[in-house]
Coordinates of C-alpha atoms and ligand atoms in Angstrom, one line a residue:
Chain A
X115 CA 31.8 36.5 8.8
X116 CA 32.2 38.3 5.6
X117 CA 35.3 37.5 3.7
X118 CA 36.9 40.6 2.4
X119 CA 39.3 39.4 -0.3
X120 CA 39.7 36.3 -2.3
X121 CA 43.0 35.4 -0.6
X122 CA 44.1 34.2 2.8
X123 CA 41.9 35.8 5.5
X124 CA 43.4 34.5 8.7
X125 CA 40.1 33.6 10.3
X126 CA 38.9 30.0 10.5
X127 CA 35.4 30.5 9.3
X128 CA 36.0 32.5 6.1
X129 CA 38.7 30.1 5.2
X130 CA 36.4 27.1 5.5
X131 CA 34.0 29.0 3.3
X132 CA 36.7 29.4 0.8
X133 CA 37.4 25.7 1.0
X134 CA 33.7 25.1 0.5
X135 CA 33.8 27.3 -2.5
X136 CA 36.6 25.2 -3.9
X137 CA 34.8 22.0 -3.1
X138 CA 31.7 23.3 -4.8
X139 CA 33.7 24.3 -7.8
X140 CA 35.3 20.9 -7.7
X141 CA 32.0 19.2 -7.7
X142 CA 30.7 21.4 -10.5
X143 CA 33.8 20.7 -12.6
X144 CA 33.3 17.0 -12.0
X145 CA 29.8 17.3 -13.5
X146 CA 31.0 19.1 -16.6
X147 CA 31.4 17.6 -19.9
X148 CA 34.9 16.1 -20.2
X149 CA 36.0 18.3 -23.1
X150 CA 37.6 21.5 -21.9
X151 CA 35.3 24.3 -23.0
X152 CA 37.6 27.0 -21.6
X153 CA 35.6 28.1 -18.6
X154 CA 37.6 30.3 -16.3
X155 CA 36.1 31.7 -13.2
X156 CA 38.6 32.3 -10.5
X157 CA 37.4 31.8 -6.9
X158 CA 40.8 31.8 -5.1
X159 CA 44.2 32.6 -6.3
X160 CA 45.0 31.4 -9.8
X161 CA 47.5 28.8 -8.5
X162 CA 45.1 27.2 -5.9
X163 CA 42.3 27.3 -8.4
X164 CA 44.5 25.8 -11.1
X165 CA 45.4 23.0 -8.7
X166 CA 41.8 22.1 -8.0
X167 CA 40.9 22.5 -11.7
X168 CA 43.6 20.1 -12.6
X169 CA 42.6 17.5 -10.1
X170 CA 39.0 17.8 -11.2
X171 CA 39.9 17.6 -14.9
X172 CA 42.1 14.6 -14.4
X173 CA 39.6 12.7 -12.3
X174 CA 36.8 13.5 -14.6
X175 CA 38.8 12.2 -17.5
X176 CA 39.7 9.0 -15.8
X177 CA 36.2 8.4 -14.2
X178 CA 34.5 9.0 -17.5
X179 CA 36.1 5.7 -18.7
X180 CA 34.0 3.8 -16.2
X181 CA 30.9 5.7 -17.2
X182 CA 31.5 4.7 -20.8
X183 CA 31.9 1.1 -19.7
X184 CA 28.2 1.0 -19.1
X185 CA 27.2 2.9 -22.3
X186 CA 27.1 0.8 -25.4
X187 CA 28.0 0.7 -28.3
X188 CA 31.6 -0.2 -27.6
X189 CA 33.4 0.3 -31.0
X190 CA 34.7 -3.3 -31.1
X191 CA 36.3 -3.0 -34.5
X192 CA 38.3 0.0 -33.4
X193 CA 39.3 -1.8 -30.1
X194 CA 40.5 -4.7 -32.2
X195 CA 42.5 -2.4 -34.4
X196 CA 44.1 -0.8 -31.4
X197 CA 45.0 -4.2 -29.9
X198 CA 46.6 -5.2 -33.1
X199 CA 48.5 -1.9 -33.3
X200 CA 49.7 -2.2 -29.7
X201 CA 50.9 -5.8 -30.4
X202 CA 52.8 -4.8 -33.5
X203 CA 54.3 -1.8 -31.9
X204 CA 55.9 -3.6 -29.0
X205 CA 56.3 -7.2 -30.0
X206 CA 59.9 -7.0 -31.5
X207 CA 61.3 -5.0 -28.7
X208 CA 59.6 -7.2 -26.0
X209 CA 60.8 -10.4 -27.7
X210 CA 64.4 -9.2 -27.7
X211 CA 64.3 -7.7 -24.2
X212 CA 62.6 -10.7 -22.7
X213 CA 65.0 -13.2 -24.3
X214 CA 68.1 -11.3 -23.2
X215 CA 66.8 -10.8 -19.7
X216 CA 66.2 -14.5 -19.4
X217 CA 69.8 -15.3 -20.6
X218 CA 71.6 -12.6 -18.6
X219 CA 69.6 -13.2 -15.4
X220 CA 70.4 -16.9 -15.5
X221 CA 74.0 -16.3 -16.3
X222 CA 74.5 -13.9 -13.4
X223 CA 72.5 -15.8 -10.8
X224 CA 74.5 -19.0 -11.4
X225 CA 77.7 -18.1 -9.5
X226 CA 76.0 -17.2 -6.3
X227 CA 73.9 -20.3 -6.4
X228 CA 76.9 -22.4 -7.3
X229 CA 78.6 -21.3 -4.1
X230 CA 76.0 -23.3 -2.2
X231 CA 76.0 -26.0 -4.8
X232 CA 72.4 -25.1 -5.5
X233 CA 72.4 -24.6 -9.2
X234 CA 69.5 -27.0 -9.5
X235 CA 67.4 -24.2 -7.9
X236 CA 68.1 -22.0 -10.9
X237 CA 64.9 -22.7 -12.8
X238 CA 62.7 -22.0 -9.9
X239 CA 64.6 -18.8 -9.0
X240 CA 64.3 -17.6 -12.6
X241 CA 60.6 -18.6 -12.6
X242 CA 59.8 -16.5 -9.6
X243 CA 62.0 -13.6 -10.6
X244 CA 60.6 -13.4 -14.1
X245 CA 57.0 -14.2 -13.5
X246 CA 56.4 -12.3 -10.3
X247 CA 58.6 -9.2 -10.8
X248 CA 60.4 -8.8 -14.0
X249 CA 57.9 -9.6 -16.7
X250 CA 55.1 -7.2 -15.6
X251 CA 57.5 -4.4 -15.0
X252 CA 59.6 -4.8 -18.1
X253 CA 56.5 -5.2 -20.3
X254 CA 55.0 -2.1 -18.7
X255 CA 58.1 0.0 -19.1
X256 CA 58.6 -1.0 -22.7
X257 CA 55.0 -0.4 -23.5
X258 CA 55.1 3.0 -21.7
X259 CA 57.9 3.9 -24.1
X260 CA 56.4 2.4 -27.3
X261 CA 52.7 2.5 -26.9
X262 CA 52.4 5.5 -24.5
X263 CA 54.5 7.8 -26.6
X264 CA 52.7 6.8 -29.8
X265 CA 49.2 7.4 -28.3
X266 CA 50.4 10.7 -26.7
X267 CA 51.8 11.9 -30.0
X268 CA 48.9 10.7 -32.1
X269 CA 46.2 12.3 -29.9
X270 CA 48.3 15.3 -29.4
X271 CA 48.6 15.9 -33.1
X272 CA 44.9 15.4 -33.5
X273 CA 44.3 17.9 -30.7
X274 CA 46.5 20.7 -32.2
X275 CA 45.1 20.2 -35.7
X276 CA 41.6 20.5 -34.2
X277 CA 40.6 17.0 -35.2
X278 CA 39.3 16.2 -31.8
X279 CA 37.2 19.4 -31.8
X280 CA 35.9 18.4 -35.2
X281 CA 34.8 15.1 -33.8
X282 CA 33.2 16.8 -30.8
X283 CA 31.4 19.3 -32.9
X284 CA 29.9 16.7 -35.2
X285 CA 28.6 14.8 -32.1
X286 CA 31.0 11.9 -32.8
X287 CA 32.0 11.5 -29.1
X288 CA 35.8 11.6 -29.4
X289 CA 36.3 10.2 -25.9
X290 CA 34.5 7.0 -26.7
X291 CA 36.2 6.6 -30.1
X292 CA 39.7 7.7 -29.2
X293 CA 40.2 7.2 -25.4
X294 CA 37.9 4.4 -24.5
X295 CA 39.1 2.1 -27.3
X296 CA 42.8 2.7 -26.7
X297 CA 42.5 2.2 -22.9
X298 CA 40.4 -0.9 -23.3
X299 CA 42.9 -2.3 -25.9
X300 CA 45.8 -1.6 -23.5
X301 CA 44.1 -3.2 -20.5
X302 CA 43.6 -6.3 -22.6
X303 CA 46.9 -6.4 -24.4
X304 CA 49.4 -5.6 -21.7
X305 CA 48.6 -8.8 -19.7
X306 CA 48.9 -10.8 -22.8
X307 CA 52.2 -9.2 -23.7
X308 CA 53.3 -9.8 -20.1
X309 CA 52.6 -13.5 -20.4
X310 CA 54.5 -13.5 -23.7
X311 CA 57.5 -11.7 -22.1
X312 CA 57.6 -14.3 -19.4
X313 CA 57.5 -17.1 -21.9
X314 CA 60.3 -15.6 -24.0
X315 CA 62.4 -14.9 -20.9
X316 CA 62.0 -18.5 -19.7
X317 CA 63.0 -19.7 -23.1
X318 CA 66.2 -17.6 -23.0
X319 CA 66.9 -18.9 -19.6
X320 CA 66.3 -22.5 -20.7
X321 CA 68.8 -22.2 -23.5
X322 CA 71.4 -21.0 -21.1
X323 CA 70.6 -23.7 -18.5
X324 CA 70.4 -26.5 -21.0
X325 CA 73.8 -25.7 -22.2
X326 CA 75.4 -25.5 -18.7
X327 CA 73.3 -27.9 -16.6
X328 CA 71.9 -30.3 -19.3
X329 CA 68.3 -30.2 -17.9
X330 CA 65.5 -31.4 -20.1
X331 CA 62.8 -28.9 -21.0
X332 CA 60.1 -30.8 -19.1
X333 CA 62.2 -30.8 -15.9
X334 CA 63.0 -27.1 -16.4
X335 CA 59.3 -26.2 -16.7
X336 CA 58.3 -28.3 -13.8
X337 CA 61.0 -26.8 -11.6
X338 CA 60.3 -23.2 -12.8
X339 CA 56.6 -23.3 -12.0
X340 CA 57.0 -25.3 -8.8
X341 CA 57.1 -22.2 -6.6
X342 CA 54.5 -20.1 -8.5
X343 CA 50.9 -20.4 -7.2
X344 CA 47.6 -19.0 -8.3
X345 CA 47.9 -15.9 -6.2
X346 CA 51.2 -15.0 -7.9
X347 CA 49.5 -15.6 -11.2
X348 CA 46.6 -13.3 -10.3
X349 CA 49.0 -10.8 -8.9
X350 CA 50.9 -10.5 -12.1
X351 CA 47.8 -10.2 -14.2
X352 CA 46.4 -7.5 -11.9
X353 CA 49.7 -5.6 -12.1
X354 CA 49.6 -5.8 -15.9
X355 CA 46.0 -4.7 -16.0
X356 CA 46.7 -1.7 -13.8
X357 CA 49.9 -0.8 -15.8
X358 CA 48.0 -1.0 -19.0
X359 CA 45.3 1.2 -17.7
X360 CA 47.9 3.7 -16.4
X361 CA 49.9 3.8 -19.6
X362 CA 47.0 4.4 -21.9
X363 CA 45.1 6.7 -19.6
X364 CA 48.1 9.0 -19.0
X365 CA 48.9 9.0 -22.7
X366 CA 45.4 9.8 -23.7
X367 CA 45.1 12.6 -21.1
X368 CA 48.4 14.2 -22.2
X369 CA 47.3 13.9 -25.8
X370 CA 43.9 15.4 -25.2
X371 CA 45.4 18.3 -23.2
X372 CA 48.1 19.2 -25.7
X373 CA 48.5 22.9 -26.4
X374 CA 51.0 25.1 -28.3
X375 CA 51.1 23.5 -31.7
X376 CA 53.6 21.0 -32.8
X377 CA 56.0 21.7 -30.0
X378 CA 53.3 20.6 -27.7
X379 CA 52.9 17.3 -29.5
X380 CA 56.5 16.3 -28.6
X381 CA 56.0 17.4 -25.1
X382 CA 52.8 15.4 -24.8
X383 CA 54.5 12.2 -26.0
X384 CA 57.4 12.8 -23.7
X385 CA 55.2 13.6 -20.7
X386 CA 53.1 10.5 -21.4
X387 CA 56.2 8.3 -21.1
X388 CA 57.7 9.9 -18.1
X389 CA 54.5 10.3 -16.1
X390 CA 53.4 6.7 -16.7
X391 CA 56.9 5.4 -15.8
X392 CA 56.7 7.2 -12.4
X393 CA 53.2 5.9 -11.8
X394 CA 54.1 2.3 -12.8
X395 CA 56.9 2.2 -10.1
X396 CA 54.6 3.6 -7.5
X397 CA 51.8 1.2 -8.4
X398 CA 54.2 -1.7 -8.4
X399 CA 55.2 -0.9 -4.9
X400 CA 51.6 -0.5 -3.8
X401 CA 50.3 -3.7 -5.5
X402 CA 53.1 -5.8 -4.0
X403 CA 52.4 -4.4 -0.6
X404 CA 48.7 -5.1 -0.9
X405 CA 49.1 -8.6 -2.4
X406 CA 51.4 -9.3 0.6
X407 CA 48.4 -8.9 2.9
X408 CA 46.5 -11.6 1.1
X409 CA 49.2 -14.2 1.2
Chain B
X37 CA 18.8 35.9 -52.0
X38 CA 16.5 38.2 -50.1
X39 CA 15.6 38.1 -46.4
X40 CA 11.9 38.7 -45.8
X41 CA 10.8 41.4 -43.4
X42 CA 12.2 40.9 -40.0
X43 CA 8.9 40.1 -38.3
X44 CA 8.3 37.0 -40.4
X45 CA 11.7 35.4 -40.3
X46 CA 12.8 33.1 -37.6
X47 CA 16.0 33.9 -35.8
X48 CA 18.1 30.8 -35.8
X49 CA 21.2 32.2 -34.0
X50 CA 20.7 34.9 -31.4
X51 CA 23.9 36.3 -29.7
X52 CA 23.4 38.8 -27.0
X53 CA 26.1 40.7 -25.1
X54 CA 28.7 38.1 -25.5
X55 CA 31.9 38.4 -23.4
X56 CA 34.9 36.1 -23.5
X57 CA 38.4 36.5 -22.2
X58 CA 41.3 34.1 -21.9
X59 CA 43.1 35.3 -18.7
X60 CA 43.9 38.9 -19.3
X61 CA 43.2 38.7 -23.0
X62 CA 39.7 40.2 -23.4
X63 CA 38.7 38.9 -26.8
X64 CA 34.9 39.5 -27.0
X65 CA 33.5 42.5 -25.3
X66 CA 29.8 42.5 -25.8
X67 CA 29.0 41.1 -29.2
X68 CA 25.4 41.2 -30.5
X69 CA 24.5 39.2 -33.6
X70 CA 21.3 37.7 -35.1
X71 CA 21.1 35.3 -38.0
X72 CA 17.7 34.7 -39.6
X73 CA 16.7 31.4 -41.2
X74 CA 18.2 31.1 -44.7
X75 CA 20.4 34.1 -44.2
X76 CA 24.2 34.2 -44.9
X77 CA 26.0 36.5 -42.5
X78 CA 29.6 37.3 -43.2
X79 CA 31.8 38.3 -40.2
X80 CA 34.8 40.4 -41.1
X81 CA 37.5 41.5 -38.7
X82 CA 41.3 41.6 -38.2
X83 CA 43.3 38.6 -37.3
X84 CA 43.0 37.9 -33.6
X85 CA 39.8 39.9 -33.3
X86 CA 38.0 36.8 -31.9
X87 CA 36.0 35.6 -34.9
X88 CA 37.0 32.0 -34.5
X89 CA 36.2 32.2 -30.8
X90 CA 32.8 33.7 -31.6
X91 CA 31.7 30.7 -33.7
X92 CA 33.3 28.2 -31.4
X93 CA 31.0 29.6 -28.7
X94 CA 28.1 29.3 -31.0
X95 CA 28.6 25.5 -31.4
X96 CA 29.6 25.0 -27.8
X97 CA 33.3 24.3 -28.2
X98 CA 34.0 27.2 -25.9
X99 CA 31.8 28.8 -23.3
X100 CA 31.3 32.4 -22.8
X101 CA 32.0 34.4 -19.6
X102 CA 28.9 36.6 -20.0
X103 CA 26.0 37.0 -22.4
X104 CA 23.7 34.4 -24.1
X105 CA 23.9 32.4 -27.2
X106 CA 20.6 30.8 -28.5
X107 CA 20.9 28.5 -31.4
X108 CA 17.6 27.0 -32.8
X109 CA 15.9 28.0 -29.6
X110 CA 18.4 26.3 -27.3
X111 CA 20.6 28.1 -24.9
X112 CA 24.0 26.6 -25.8
X113 CA 25.7 27.1 -22.5
X114 CA 23.0 25.7 -20.3
X115 CA 21.7 22.6 -22.1
X116 CA 22.9 19.2 -21.0
X117 CA 25.3 17.0 -22.9
X118 CA 22.7 15.0 -24.8
X119 CA 20.8 18.1 -25.9
X120 CA 24.1 19.7 -27.0
X121 CA 24.8 16.6 -29.2
X122 CA 21.4 16.8 -30.7
X123 CA 22.0 20.5 -31.5
X124 CA 25.4 19.8 -32.9
X125 CA 23.9 17.5 -35.5
X126 CA 22.1 20.5 -36.8
X127 CA 25.1 22.8 -36.8
X128 CA 27.9 22.2 -39.2
X129 CA 31.3 23.6 -38.5
X130 CA 34.0 24.0 -41.2
X131 CA 37.4 24.5 -39.6
X132 CA 39.9 27.1 -40.6
X133 CA 42.5 24.4 -41.3
X134 CA 39.9 21.8 -42.4
X135 CA 40.7 19.4 -39.5
X136 CA 40.3 16.3 -41.6
X137 CA 41.1 13.0 -39.8
X138 CA 44.6 12.1 -41.0
X139 CA 44.3 8.4 -40.4
X140 CA 41.2 8.0 -42.6
X141 CA 40.6 8.2 -46.3
X142 CA 38.3 11.0 -47.7
X143 CA 35.4 8.6 -47.8
X144 CA 35.9 7.4 -44.3
X145 CA 36.3 11.0 -43.1
X146 CA 32.9 11.8 -44.5
X147 CA 31.3 8.5 -43.4
X148 CA 32.6 8.9 -39.9
X149 CA 30.1 11.4 -38.4
X150 CA 27.3 9.6 -40.2
X151 CA 28.2 6.1 -38.8
X152 CA 28.8 7.4 -35.3
X153 CA 25.4 9.2 -35.2
X154 CA 23.1 7.0 -37.3
X155 CA 24.0 3.4 -36.6
X156 CA 20.8 2.2 -38.1
X157 CA 22.0 3.2 -41.6
X158 CA 23.0 0.3 -43.8
X159 CA 26.4 0.3 -45.6
X160 CA 24.9 1.1 -48.9
X161 CA 22.8 4.0 -47.5
X162 CA 26.0 5.4 -45.9
X163 CA 27.8 4.9 -49.2
X164 CA 25.2 6.7 -51.3
X165 CA 25.0 9.6 -48.9
X166 CA 28.8 10.0 -48.9
X167 CA 28.9 9.9 -52.6
X168 CA 26.1 12.4 -52.8
X169 CA 28.0 15.0 -50.8
X170 CA 31.2 14.2 -52.6
X171 CA 29.4 14.9 -55.8
X172 CA 28.1 18.2 -54.5
X173 CA 31.6 19.4 -53.7
X174 CA 32.8 17.7 -57.0
X175 CA 35.5 15.6 -55.5
X176 CA 34.1 12.1 -56.0
X177 CA 37.3 11.1 -57.7
X178 CA 39.4 11.7 -54.6
X179 CA 37.3 9.4 -52.4
X180 CA 40.1 6.9 -51.7
X181 CA 42.8 9.4 -51.1
X182 CA 44.2 10.4 -47.7
X183 CA 44.0 14.0 -46.5
X184 CA 47.8 14.4 -46.8
X185 CA 47.5 13.8 -50.6
X186 CA 45.0 16.6 -51.1
X187 CA 45.6 20.3 -51.8
X188 CA 44.4 23.0 -49.4
X189 CA 41.3 23.8 -51.5
X190 CA 40.4 20.2 -51.8
X191 CA 40.8 19.7 -48.1
X192 CA 38.5 22.7 -47.4
X193 CA 35.8 21.2 -49.7
X194 CA 36.1 17.8 -48.1
X195 CA 35.8 19.5 -44.7
X196 CA 32.6 21.2 -45.9
X197 CA 31.4 17.9 -47.3
X198 CA 32.0 16.2 -44.0
X199 CA 29.7 18.6 -42.2
X200 CA 27.1 18.6 -45.0
X201 CA 26.6 14.8 -44.8
X202 CA 24.7 15.4 -41.5
X203 CA 22.4 17.7 -43.4
X204 CA 22.8 20.7 -41.0
X205 CA 20.4 23.6 -40.7
X206 CA 23.2 26.0 -39.9
X207 CA 26.7 26.1 -41.3
X208 CA 29.6 27.9 -39.6
X209 CA 32.5 28.5 -42.0
X210 CA 35.8 29.6 -40.5
X211 CA 37.8 31.3 -43.2
X212 CA 36.7 29.1 -46.1
X213 CA 38.9 30.8 -48.6
X214 CA 42.0 31.6 -46.6
X215 CA 45.2 30.5 -48.3
X216 CA 43.6 29.5 -51.5
X217 CA 44.2 30.8 -55.0
X218 CA 41.5 33.0 -56.6
X219 CA 40.0 30.3 -58.7
X220 CA 39.7 27.8 -55.8
X221 CA 38.3 30.6 -53.8
X222 CA 35.6 31.2 -56.4
X223 CA 34.8 27.5 -56.4
X224 CA 34.4 27.6 -52.6
X225 CA 32.3 30.8 -52.8
X226 CA 30.0 29.2 -55.3
X227 CA 29.8 26.1 -53.2
X228 CA 28.7 28.1 -50.2
X229 CA 26.1 29.9 -52.3
X230 CA 24.8 26.6 -53.7
X231 CA 24.6 25.0 -50.2
X232 CA 22.5 27.9 -48.9
X233 CA 20.3 27.9 -52.0
X234 CA 19.9 24.2 -52.3
X235 CA 19.4 23.2 -48.7
X236 CA 18.1 26.5 -47.2
X237 CA 21.0 26.5 -44.8
X238 CA 21.6 29.6 -42.7
X239 CA 25.3 30.4 -42.3
X240 CA 27.9 32.5 -40.6
X241 CA 30.9 32.9 -42.8
X242 CA 34.1 34.2 -41.3
X243 CA 36.6 35.7 -43.7
X244 CA 39.2 38.3 -44.5
X245 CA 38.5 38.0 -48.2
X246 CA 36.1 40.7 -49.5
X247 CA 35.4 38.8 -52.7
X248 CA 34.2 36.0 -50.6
X249 CA 32.2 38.4 -48.4
X250 CA 30.6 40.0 -51.4
X251 CA 29.6 36.9 -53.2
X252 CA 28.5 34.8 -50.3
X253 CA 27.0 37.2 -47.8
X254 CA 23.5 38.6 -47.6
X255 CA 24.7 40.8 -44.7
X256 CA 28.1 41.9 -43.5
X257 CA 29.2 42.3 -39.9
X258 CA 32.4 44.2 -39.1
X259 CA 34.1 43.3 -35.9
X260 CA 36.7 45.4 -34.2
X261 CA 38.1 45.3 -30.7
X262 CA 35.7 42.6 -29.6
X263 CA 32.5 44.3 -30.6
X264 CA 30.4 44.6 -33.7
X265 CA 31.4 47.9 -35.3
X266 CA 29.0 48.1 -38.1
X267 CA 26.7 45.9 -40.1
X268 CA 24.6 46.0 -43.3
X269 CA 25.0 45.1 -46.9
X270 CA 28.4 45.2 -48.5
X271 CA 28.0 48.7 -49.9
X272 CA 26.5 50.0 -46.7
X273 CA 29.4 48.7 -44.6
X274 CA 32.1 50.1 -46.9
X275 CA 30.4 53.4 -47.5
X276 CA 32.0 54.9 -44.5
X277 CA 34.5 57.4 -43.2
X278 CA 35.9 54.9 -40.5
X279 CA 39.6 54.6 -41.3
X280 CA 39.9 51.0 -40.2
X281 CA 37.1 49.8 -42.3
X282 CA 38.4 51.8 -45.3
X283 CA 41.9 50.4 -44.9
X284 CA 40.4 46.9 -44.7
X285 CA 38.8 47.6 -48.1
X286 CA 41.9 49.1 -49.7
X287 CA 44.1 46.3 -48.6
X288 CA 41.8 43.8 -50.4
X289 CA 41.3 45.6 -53.6
X290 CA 44.3 47.8 -54.3
Ligands
LIG271 N1 41.8 28.3 -26.6 C1 42.4 29.5 -26.4 N2 43.1 29.8 -25.3 C2 43.7 31.0 -25.1 N3 43.6 32.0 -26.0 C3 42.8 31.8 -27.1 C4 42.2 30.5 -27.3 N4 41.6 30.6 -28.5 C5 41.8 31.9 -29.0 N5 42.5 32.6 -28.1 C6 42.9 34.0 -28.2 O1 41.8 34.7 -28.7 C7 42.2 35.7 -29.6 C8 41.3 35.6 -30.8 O2 41.5 34.4 -31.5 P1 40.7 33.9 -32.7 O3 41.3 32.6 -33.2 O4 39.3 34.0 -32.5 O5 41.1 35.1 -33.8 P2 40.5 35.2 -35.3 O6 39.7 36.5 -35.3 O7 39.8 34.0 -35.7 O8 41.9 35.4 -36.1 P3 42.3 34.8 -37.5 O9 41.6 35.6 -38.5 O10 43.7 34.9 -37.5 O11 41.8 33.4 -37.5 C9 43.6 35.5 -29.9 O12 44.3 36.5 -29.3 C10 44.0 34.2 -29.3 O13 45.2 34.3 -28.6
LIG272 MG1 40.3 32.3 -36.9

């Protein structure tokens, strides 16, 4: 039952010992401080170890947010500043995109409804489409691009110029000041922005409908919200919260783990956007699936 | 400044048999180094010899593979996070490239560690402490500027001021004079001297600059190939037949 080398041994028992070693290492890594202090002790092959180390590092980074949730003080001024910044960053783009989506979606849905003589259903169709599906996703994707890349680049630049280490070494708790505040701000702001996107998209749609179908604003609103219930509302908010958490967490993680100087900063910003976009689509699918069970 | 006899002085930094490698790059291979209270130790060595790594291990930014580092009686690797934070308040670290926070003014930079660690301080107390340290690095006039508007030497001094504001017992300087003109270098050297005389701070000073080494150091430590090659006073270290140490000297003064 002695395992000879730190590779694949073929036997069942030694292998499970190796898995145990991995698990132990995993649990030890989980307990470590979140900043990477460059510990490198290899139990298995470099690749397998790297895989476990990465999982441990990522989960430690994410879970630490919830630890910090119960650890005042909360840096409210900095959170407010980040909220403001997120809003300013994305508002113009979101306004434009939302408005255009509203117009275009209305325009393109009309012919197929007109075939059934059902153009009066347009407001409610648009309401469902915008509020349940489009607004959360569009807001999240735009914010992944605008907010995610700016967080990734900002923290990445701070990492490569040793500013994060400087905070760490003066006991200024960089995670709380940089990550916690940004993630909290995003979790708070993305739902708000999502509501704003829906509003702007509905306005775009109303303009198009009022020109073609001559419906009053009151009727339009009444029709639009006819088919949207509280569960839909909660669902969209939950989606937006999850997306906000994802965007900011991914960006912070990529920023905190930037290496290789200025080139790495660009990579971190890029990776922040790409990774969070992937995750947003996967999460969208999962949340829709799960919400379906509650209906 | 003179160090008292070894029996009486307290050792504030005790490094024993320190090993550190990054993958196959074996950087430190058994470094031993002691720093007594109030002593200024200069560490010399070629680029890439692991000097920065050494002091990053001292303040817990990196952890060693083997060996022990004891700072103010605490084993840096094995203390918990809270204790490490407490220790870090007593250890100032001046970065090679200053590492000032770009998004904050000079004043906010210096107030930052203070406000994050001593929340009970009032605004006016923070202000007066910030202005005190700015005065001691003679840069009070730049307090509302951003780091991008400062010269390299000014950044260095602000970086030092930012660590001084926590009133550390130990200072670690990573190449305080690198990339500066001779006059700015002299200012920094004098600053380092003043700090250790005024506040009784013990320090490790990393440098390539022999003028800096001579003016600031009580003791010199020469690092080559990841180990301490020789140590002693300036004259003791450079009174040698070792080619590498000699060429180090010649490069600086000829
Ligand atoms: N975080 C790290 N990851 C991987 N390798 C590193 C890391 N930090 C340092 N090294 C390696 O350790 C070696 C020593 O680096 P270090 O920065 O300590 O040199 P130095 O003596 O301070 O040089 P300089 O005088 O140029 O600052 C280098 O070869 C470097 O590649
Ligand atoms: Mg260095």
